[in-house]
Coordinates of C-alpha atoms and ligand atoms in Angstrom, one line a residue:
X1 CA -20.6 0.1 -9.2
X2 CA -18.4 1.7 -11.7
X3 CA -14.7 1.9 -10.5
X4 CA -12.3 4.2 -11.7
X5 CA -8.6 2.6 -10.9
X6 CA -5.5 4.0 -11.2
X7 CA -2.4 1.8 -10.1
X8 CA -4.2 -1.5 -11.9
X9 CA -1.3 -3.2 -13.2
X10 CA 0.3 -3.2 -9.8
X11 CA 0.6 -5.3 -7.2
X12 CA -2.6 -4.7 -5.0
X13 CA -4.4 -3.1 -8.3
X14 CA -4.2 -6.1 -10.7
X15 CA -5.8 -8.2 -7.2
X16 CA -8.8 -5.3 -6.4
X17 CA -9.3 -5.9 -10.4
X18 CA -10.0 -9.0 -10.3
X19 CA -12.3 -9.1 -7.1
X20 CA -14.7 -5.7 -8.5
X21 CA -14.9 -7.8 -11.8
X22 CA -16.0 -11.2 -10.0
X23 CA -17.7 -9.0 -8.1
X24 CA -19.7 -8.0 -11.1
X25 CA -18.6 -4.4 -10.9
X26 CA -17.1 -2.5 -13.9
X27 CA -13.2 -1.3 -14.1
X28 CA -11.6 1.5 -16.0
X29 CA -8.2 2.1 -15.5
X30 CA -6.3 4.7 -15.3
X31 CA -2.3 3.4 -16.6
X32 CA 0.4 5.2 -17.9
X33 CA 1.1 2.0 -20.3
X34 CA -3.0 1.6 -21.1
X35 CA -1.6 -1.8 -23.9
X36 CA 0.6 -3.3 -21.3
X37 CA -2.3 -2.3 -18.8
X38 CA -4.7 -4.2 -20.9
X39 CA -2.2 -7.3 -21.2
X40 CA -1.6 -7.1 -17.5
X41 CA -5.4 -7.2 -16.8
X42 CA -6.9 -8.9 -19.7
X43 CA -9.5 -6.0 -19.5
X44 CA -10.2 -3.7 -22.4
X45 CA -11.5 -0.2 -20.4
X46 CA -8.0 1.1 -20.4
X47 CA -7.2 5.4 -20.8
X48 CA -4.2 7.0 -20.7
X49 CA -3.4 9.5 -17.6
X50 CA -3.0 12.7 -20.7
X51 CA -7.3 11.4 -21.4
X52 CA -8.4 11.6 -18.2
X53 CA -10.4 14.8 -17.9
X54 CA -14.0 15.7 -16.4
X55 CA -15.8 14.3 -18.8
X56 CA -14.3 11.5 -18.6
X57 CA -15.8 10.8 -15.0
X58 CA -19.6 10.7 -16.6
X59 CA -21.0 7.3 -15.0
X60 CA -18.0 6.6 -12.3
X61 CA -19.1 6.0 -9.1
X62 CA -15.8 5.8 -7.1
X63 CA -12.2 6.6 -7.9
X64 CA -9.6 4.1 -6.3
X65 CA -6.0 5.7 -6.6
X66 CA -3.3 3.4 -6.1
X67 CA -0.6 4.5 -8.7
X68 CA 3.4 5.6 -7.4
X69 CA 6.8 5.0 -8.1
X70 CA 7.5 1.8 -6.5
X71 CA 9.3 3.0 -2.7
X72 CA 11.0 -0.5 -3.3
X73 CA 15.0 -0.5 -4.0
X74 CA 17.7 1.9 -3.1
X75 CA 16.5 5.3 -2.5
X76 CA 19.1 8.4 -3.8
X77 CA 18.0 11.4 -4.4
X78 CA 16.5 10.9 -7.7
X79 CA 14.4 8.1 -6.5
X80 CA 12.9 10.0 -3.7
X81 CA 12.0 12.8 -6.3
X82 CA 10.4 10.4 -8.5
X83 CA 8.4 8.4 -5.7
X84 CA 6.9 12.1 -4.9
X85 CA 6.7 13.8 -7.7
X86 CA 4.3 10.3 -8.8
X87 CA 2.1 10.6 -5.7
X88 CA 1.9 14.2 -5.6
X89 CA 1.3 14.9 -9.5
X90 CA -1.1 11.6 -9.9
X91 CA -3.2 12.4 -6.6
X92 CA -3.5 16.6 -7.9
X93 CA -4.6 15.1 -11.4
X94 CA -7.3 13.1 -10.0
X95 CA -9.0 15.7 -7.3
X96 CA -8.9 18.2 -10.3
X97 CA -10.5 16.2 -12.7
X98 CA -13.4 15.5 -9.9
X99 CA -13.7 19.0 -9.3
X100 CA -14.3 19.6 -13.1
X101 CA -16.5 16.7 -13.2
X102 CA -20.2 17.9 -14.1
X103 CA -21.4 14.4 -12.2
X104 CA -19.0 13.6 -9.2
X105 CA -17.9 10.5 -8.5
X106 CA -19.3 9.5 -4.8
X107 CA -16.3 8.3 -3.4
X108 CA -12.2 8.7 -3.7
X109 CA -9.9 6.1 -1.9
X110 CA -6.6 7.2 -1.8
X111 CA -3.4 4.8 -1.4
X112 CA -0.9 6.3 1.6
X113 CA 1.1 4.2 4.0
X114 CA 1.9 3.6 7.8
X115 CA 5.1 5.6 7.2
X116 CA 2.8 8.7 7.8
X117 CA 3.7 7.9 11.3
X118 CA 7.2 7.8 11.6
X119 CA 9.1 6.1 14.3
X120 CA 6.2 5.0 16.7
X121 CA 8.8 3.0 19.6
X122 CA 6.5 1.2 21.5
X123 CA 3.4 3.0 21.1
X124 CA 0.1 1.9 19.8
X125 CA -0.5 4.1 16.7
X126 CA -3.7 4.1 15.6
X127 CA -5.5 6.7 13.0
X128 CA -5.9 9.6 15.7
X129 CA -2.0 9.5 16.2
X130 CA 0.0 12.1 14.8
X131 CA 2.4 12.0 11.8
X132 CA 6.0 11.5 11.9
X133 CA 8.8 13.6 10.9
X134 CA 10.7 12.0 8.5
X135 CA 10.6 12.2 4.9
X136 CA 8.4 9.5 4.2
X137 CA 5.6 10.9 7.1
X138 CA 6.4 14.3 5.2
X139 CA 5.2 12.5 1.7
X140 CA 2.0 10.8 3.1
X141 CA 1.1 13.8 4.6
X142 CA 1.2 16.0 1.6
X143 CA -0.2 13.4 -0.6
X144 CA -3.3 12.9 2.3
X145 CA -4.1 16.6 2.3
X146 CA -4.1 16.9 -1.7
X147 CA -6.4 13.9 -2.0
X148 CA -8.9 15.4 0.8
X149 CA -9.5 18.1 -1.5
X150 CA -12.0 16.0 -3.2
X151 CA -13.9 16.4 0.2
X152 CA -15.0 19.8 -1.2
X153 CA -16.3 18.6 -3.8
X154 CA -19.0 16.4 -1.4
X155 CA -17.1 13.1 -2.5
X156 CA -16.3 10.7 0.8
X157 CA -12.7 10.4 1.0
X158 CA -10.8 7.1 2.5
X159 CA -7.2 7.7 2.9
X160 CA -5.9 4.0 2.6
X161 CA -2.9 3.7 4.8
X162 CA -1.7 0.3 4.1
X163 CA 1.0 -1.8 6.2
X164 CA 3.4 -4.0 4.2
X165 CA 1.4 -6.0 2.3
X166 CA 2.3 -10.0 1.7
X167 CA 1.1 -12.0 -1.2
X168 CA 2.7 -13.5 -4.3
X169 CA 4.1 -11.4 -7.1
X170 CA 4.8 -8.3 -5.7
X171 CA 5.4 -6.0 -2.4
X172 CA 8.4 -6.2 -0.1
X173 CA 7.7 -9.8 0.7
X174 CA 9.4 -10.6 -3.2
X175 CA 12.5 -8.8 -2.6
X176 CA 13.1 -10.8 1.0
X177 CA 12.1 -14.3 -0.5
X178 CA 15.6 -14.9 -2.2
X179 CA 17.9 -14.3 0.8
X180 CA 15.4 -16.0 3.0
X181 CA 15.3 -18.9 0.5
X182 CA 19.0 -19.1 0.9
X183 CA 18.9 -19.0 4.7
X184 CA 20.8 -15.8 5.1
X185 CA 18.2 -13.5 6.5
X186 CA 17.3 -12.6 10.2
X187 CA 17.1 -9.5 12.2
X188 CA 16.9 -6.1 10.5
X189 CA 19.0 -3.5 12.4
X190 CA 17.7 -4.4 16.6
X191 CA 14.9 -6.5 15.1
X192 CA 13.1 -5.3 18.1
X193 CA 11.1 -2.8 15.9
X194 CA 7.4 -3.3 15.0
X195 CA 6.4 -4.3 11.8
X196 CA 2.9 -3.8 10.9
X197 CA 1.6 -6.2 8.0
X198 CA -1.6 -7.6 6.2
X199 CA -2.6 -10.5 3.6
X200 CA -3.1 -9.5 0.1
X201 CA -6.5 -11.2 0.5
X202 CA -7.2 -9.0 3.5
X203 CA -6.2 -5.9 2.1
X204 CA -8.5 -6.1 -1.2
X205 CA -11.5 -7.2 1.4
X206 CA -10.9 -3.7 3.3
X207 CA -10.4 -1.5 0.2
X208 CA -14.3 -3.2 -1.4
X209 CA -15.4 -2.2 2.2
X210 CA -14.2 1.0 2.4
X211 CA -15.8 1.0 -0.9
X212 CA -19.4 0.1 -0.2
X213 CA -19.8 1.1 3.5
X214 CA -19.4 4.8 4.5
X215 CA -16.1 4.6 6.5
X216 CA -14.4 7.6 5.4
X217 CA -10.6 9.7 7.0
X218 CA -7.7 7.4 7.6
X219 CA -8.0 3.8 7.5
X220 CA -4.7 1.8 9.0
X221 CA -5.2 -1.1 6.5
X222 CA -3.0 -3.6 8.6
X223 CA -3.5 -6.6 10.3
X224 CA -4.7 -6.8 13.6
X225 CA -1.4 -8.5 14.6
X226 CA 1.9 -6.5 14.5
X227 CA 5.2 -8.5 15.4
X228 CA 8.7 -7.7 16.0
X229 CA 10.9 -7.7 12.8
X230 CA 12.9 -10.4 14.2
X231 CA 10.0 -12.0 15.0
X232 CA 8.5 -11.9 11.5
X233 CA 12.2 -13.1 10.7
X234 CA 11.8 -16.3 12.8
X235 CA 8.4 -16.8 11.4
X236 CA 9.1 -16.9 7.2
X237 CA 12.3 -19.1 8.3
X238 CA 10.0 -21.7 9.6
X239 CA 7.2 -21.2 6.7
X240 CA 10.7 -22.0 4.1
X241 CA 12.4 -24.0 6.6
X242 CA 14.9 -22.6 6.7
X243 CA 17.3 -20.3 9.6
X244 CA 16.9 -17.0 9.8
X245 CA 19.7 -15.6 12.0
X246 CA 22.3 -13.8 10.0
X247 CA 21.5 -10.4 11.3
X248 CA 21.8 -7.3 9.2
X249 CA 23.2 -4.3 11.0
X250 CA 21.9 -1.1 10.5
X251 CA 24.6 1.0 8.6
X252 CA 24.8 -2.1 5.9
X253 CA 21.4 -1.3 5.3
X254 CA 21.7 2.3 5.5
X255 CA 24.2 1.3 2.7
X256 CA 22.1 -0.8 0.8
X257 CA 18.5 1.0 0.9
X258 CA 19.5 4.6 1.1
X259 CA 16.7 6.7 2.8
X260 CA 14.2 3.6 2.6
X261 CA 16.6 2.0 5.4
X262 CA 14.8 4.0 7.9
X263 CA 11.4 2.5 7.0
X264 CA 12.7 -0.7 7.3
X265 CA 14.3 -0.1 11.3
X266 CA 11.5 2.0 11.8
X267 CA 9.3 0.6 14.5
X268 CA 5.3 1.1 13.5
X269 CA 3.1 -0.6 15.8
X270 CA -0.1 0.3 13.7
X271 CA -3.5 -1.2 14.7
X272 CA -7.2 -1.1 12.7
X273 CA -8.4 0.6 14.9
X274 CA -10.8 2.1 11.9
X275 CA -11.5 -1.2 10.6
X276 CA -12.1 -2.9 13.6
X277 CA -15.0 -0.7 14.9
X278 CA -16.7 -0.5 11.5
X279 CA -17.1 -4.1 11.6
X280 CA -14.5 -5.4 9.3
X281 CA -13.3 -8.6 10.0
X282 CA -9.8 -10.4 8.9
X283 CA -10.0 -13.5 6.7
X284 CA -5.9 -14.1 7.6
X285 CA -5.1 -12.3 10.8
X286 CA -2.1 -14.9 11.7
X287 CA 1.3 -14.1 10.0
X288 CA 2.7 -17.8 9.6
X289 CA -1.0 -18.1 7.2
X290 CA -0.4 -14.9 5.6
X291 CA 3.2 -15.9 5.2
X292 CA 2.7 -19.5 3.9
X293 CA 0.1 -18.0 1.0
X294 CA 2.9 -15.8 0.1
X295 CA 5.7 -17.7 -0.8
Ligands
NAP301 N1 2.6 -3.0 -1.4 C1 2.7 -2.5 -0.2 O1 3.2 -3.2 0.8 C2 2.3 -1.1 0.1 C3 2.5 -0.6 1.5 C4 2.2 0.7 1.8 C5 1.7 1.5 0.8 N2 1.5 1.1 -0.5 C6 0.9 2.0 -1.5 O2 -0.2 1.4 -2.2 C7 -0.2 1.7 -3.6 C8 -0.3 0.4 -4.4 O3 0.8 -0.4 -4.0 P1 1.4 -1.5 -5.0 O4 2.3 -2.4 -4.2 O5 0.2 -2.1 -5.8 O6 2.3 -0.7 -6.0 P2 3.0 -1.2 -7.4 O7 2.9 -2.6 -7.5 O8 4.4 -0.6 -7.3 O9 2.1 -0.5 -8.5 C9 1.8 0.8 -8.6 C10 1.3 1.2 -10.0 O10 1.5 2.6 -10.1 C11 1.9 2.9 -11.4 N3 3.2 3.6 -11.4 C12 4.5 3.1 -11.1 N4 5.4 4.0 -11.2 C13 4.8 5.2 -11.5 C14 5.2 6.5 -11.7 N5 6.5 6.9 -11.6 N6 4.3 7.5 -11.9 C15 2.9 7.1 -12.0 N7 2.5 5.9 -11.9 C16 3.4 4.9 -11.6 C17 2.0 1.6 -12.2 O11 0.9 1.5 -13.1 P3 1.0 1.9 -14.7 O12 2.3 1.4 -15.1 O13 -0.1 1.0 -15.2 O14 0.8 3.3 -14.8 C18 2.1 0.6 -11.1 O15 1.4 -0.6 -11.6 C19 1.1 2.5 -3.8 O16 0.8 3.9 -3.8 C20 2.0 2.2 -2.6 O17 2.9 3.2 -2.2 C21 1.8 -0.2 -0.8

């Protein structure tokens, strides 16, 4: 199979790379930085986001779009813009250069998140639950509908809703490892919210399945397992050995993370459901394994 990837030097992209290759499939990617792409990948089949036009999808059998402004850091009001304007430009860019596309590509997966659901409380959200209405759910949303436009065009179209993702060398796993390293970490805000995560390992296995079976619509890519934050808390402490139970209160976060504070207290209790009942199965489905391959 011959892979279009945008997102490649990122953290998930630079893994589902790596796998298509050893899996004997071919990679081009689609970077804004196509020499520091090439370095990051150690793959030549690098174009630039201004070269990618119709003809340019001649041969592709499936487009994989993971590219964004990182959501990671303090969101102000110019970081929210830019994590947007990157999902909403990118994800427009792609679906019209398929619709140009003399040969179509059979297949578009398209990166969202579980913060299309908001605030779930205690419920069980799985892929027929409704989206939130914050500004995150807002973005996914948007970003979902533009990327279904490639349905249209008769391409299958897998709207990748990924839970926080753990692994080494990127995701929101880096940014807690220092405080956690030093023992001051613990609850976020209650820590009674749900956090819904999944391997690295895991989450490349369900994107090359979405890939080669015909699951198609929104797939939660999460762990079967969710956990409460101060739960998840408890369980790195003991994969560092170290305590986790300095608590961080919610305004100091609001403080801290801007906007992005509410994903973080946001409970999302997010199952596979998807996944699950197309046969998919979890190589790490236990936190303290997924934890201990992360740090
Ligand atoms: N990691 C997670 O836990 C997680 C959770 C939920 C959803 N997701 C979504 O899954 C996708 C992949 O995640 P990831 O962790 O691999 O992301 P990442 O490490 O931040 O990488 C994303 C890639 O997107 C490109 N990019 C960065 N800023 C951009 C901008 N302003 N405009 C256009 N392209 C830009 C970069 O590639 P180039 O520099 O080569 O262009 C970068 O390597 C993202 O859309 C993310 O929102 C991830």
């Amino acid at each position: 199979m011959h892979v279009l990837l945008t997102g490649a030097s990122g953290f998930v992209g630079r893994e589902l790379c790596r796998r298509l290759l050893a899996d004997l499939h071919t990679v081009t990617a689609v970077s804004r930085s196509p020499d520091r792409c090439r370095e990051v990948l150690g793959v030549e089949d690098v174009v630039a986001w201004a070269d990618l036009d119709a003809a340019f999808l001649k041969g592709i059998d499936a487009v994989v779009h993971l590219a964004g402004e990182s959501v990671q850091g303090r969101w102000n009001a110019a970081k929210r813009s830019q994590v947007r304007t990157s999902r909403i430009e990118g994800t427009q860019a792609i679906v019209d250069a398929i619709r140009r596309a003399a040969n179509k590509p059979g297949v578009l997966l398209s990166a969202s998140g579980i913060g299309f659901y908001g605030c779930g409380g205690e419920s069980t959200l799985t892929e027929a639950s409704s989206a939130g209405d914050d500004y995150f759910a807002a973005l996914c949303l948007d970003w979902e509908a533009l990327a279904l436009g490639a349905e249209a065009c008769g391409c299958r179209v897998g709207l990748l809703r990924f839970g926080m993702i753990l692994g080494q060398g990127g995701g929101a796993i880096s940014a807690m490892l220092t405080p956690a390293k030093w023992g001051i970490s613990g609850p976020l805000g209650t820590g009674k919210q749900w956090w819904s995560w999944v391997g690295i390992d895991d989450a490349v296995s369900a994107i090359i399945f979405s890939l080669t079976t015909s699951i198609s619509g929104p797939i939660n890519i999460v762990a079967p397992t969710p956990i409460r934050q101060s739960e998840f808390q408890r369980t790195l402490g003991r994969v560092l050995s170290r305590p986790a139970f300095l608590p961080a209160p919610a305004f100091v976060l609001r403080l801290i993370l801007g906007t992005f504070a509410e994903e973080v207290l946001a409970s999302k209790r997010v199952v596979p459901t998807a996944l699950s009942e197309a046969g998919f199965t979890w190589a790490v489905p236990n936190l303290e394994d997924a934890l201990a391959r992360s740090v």
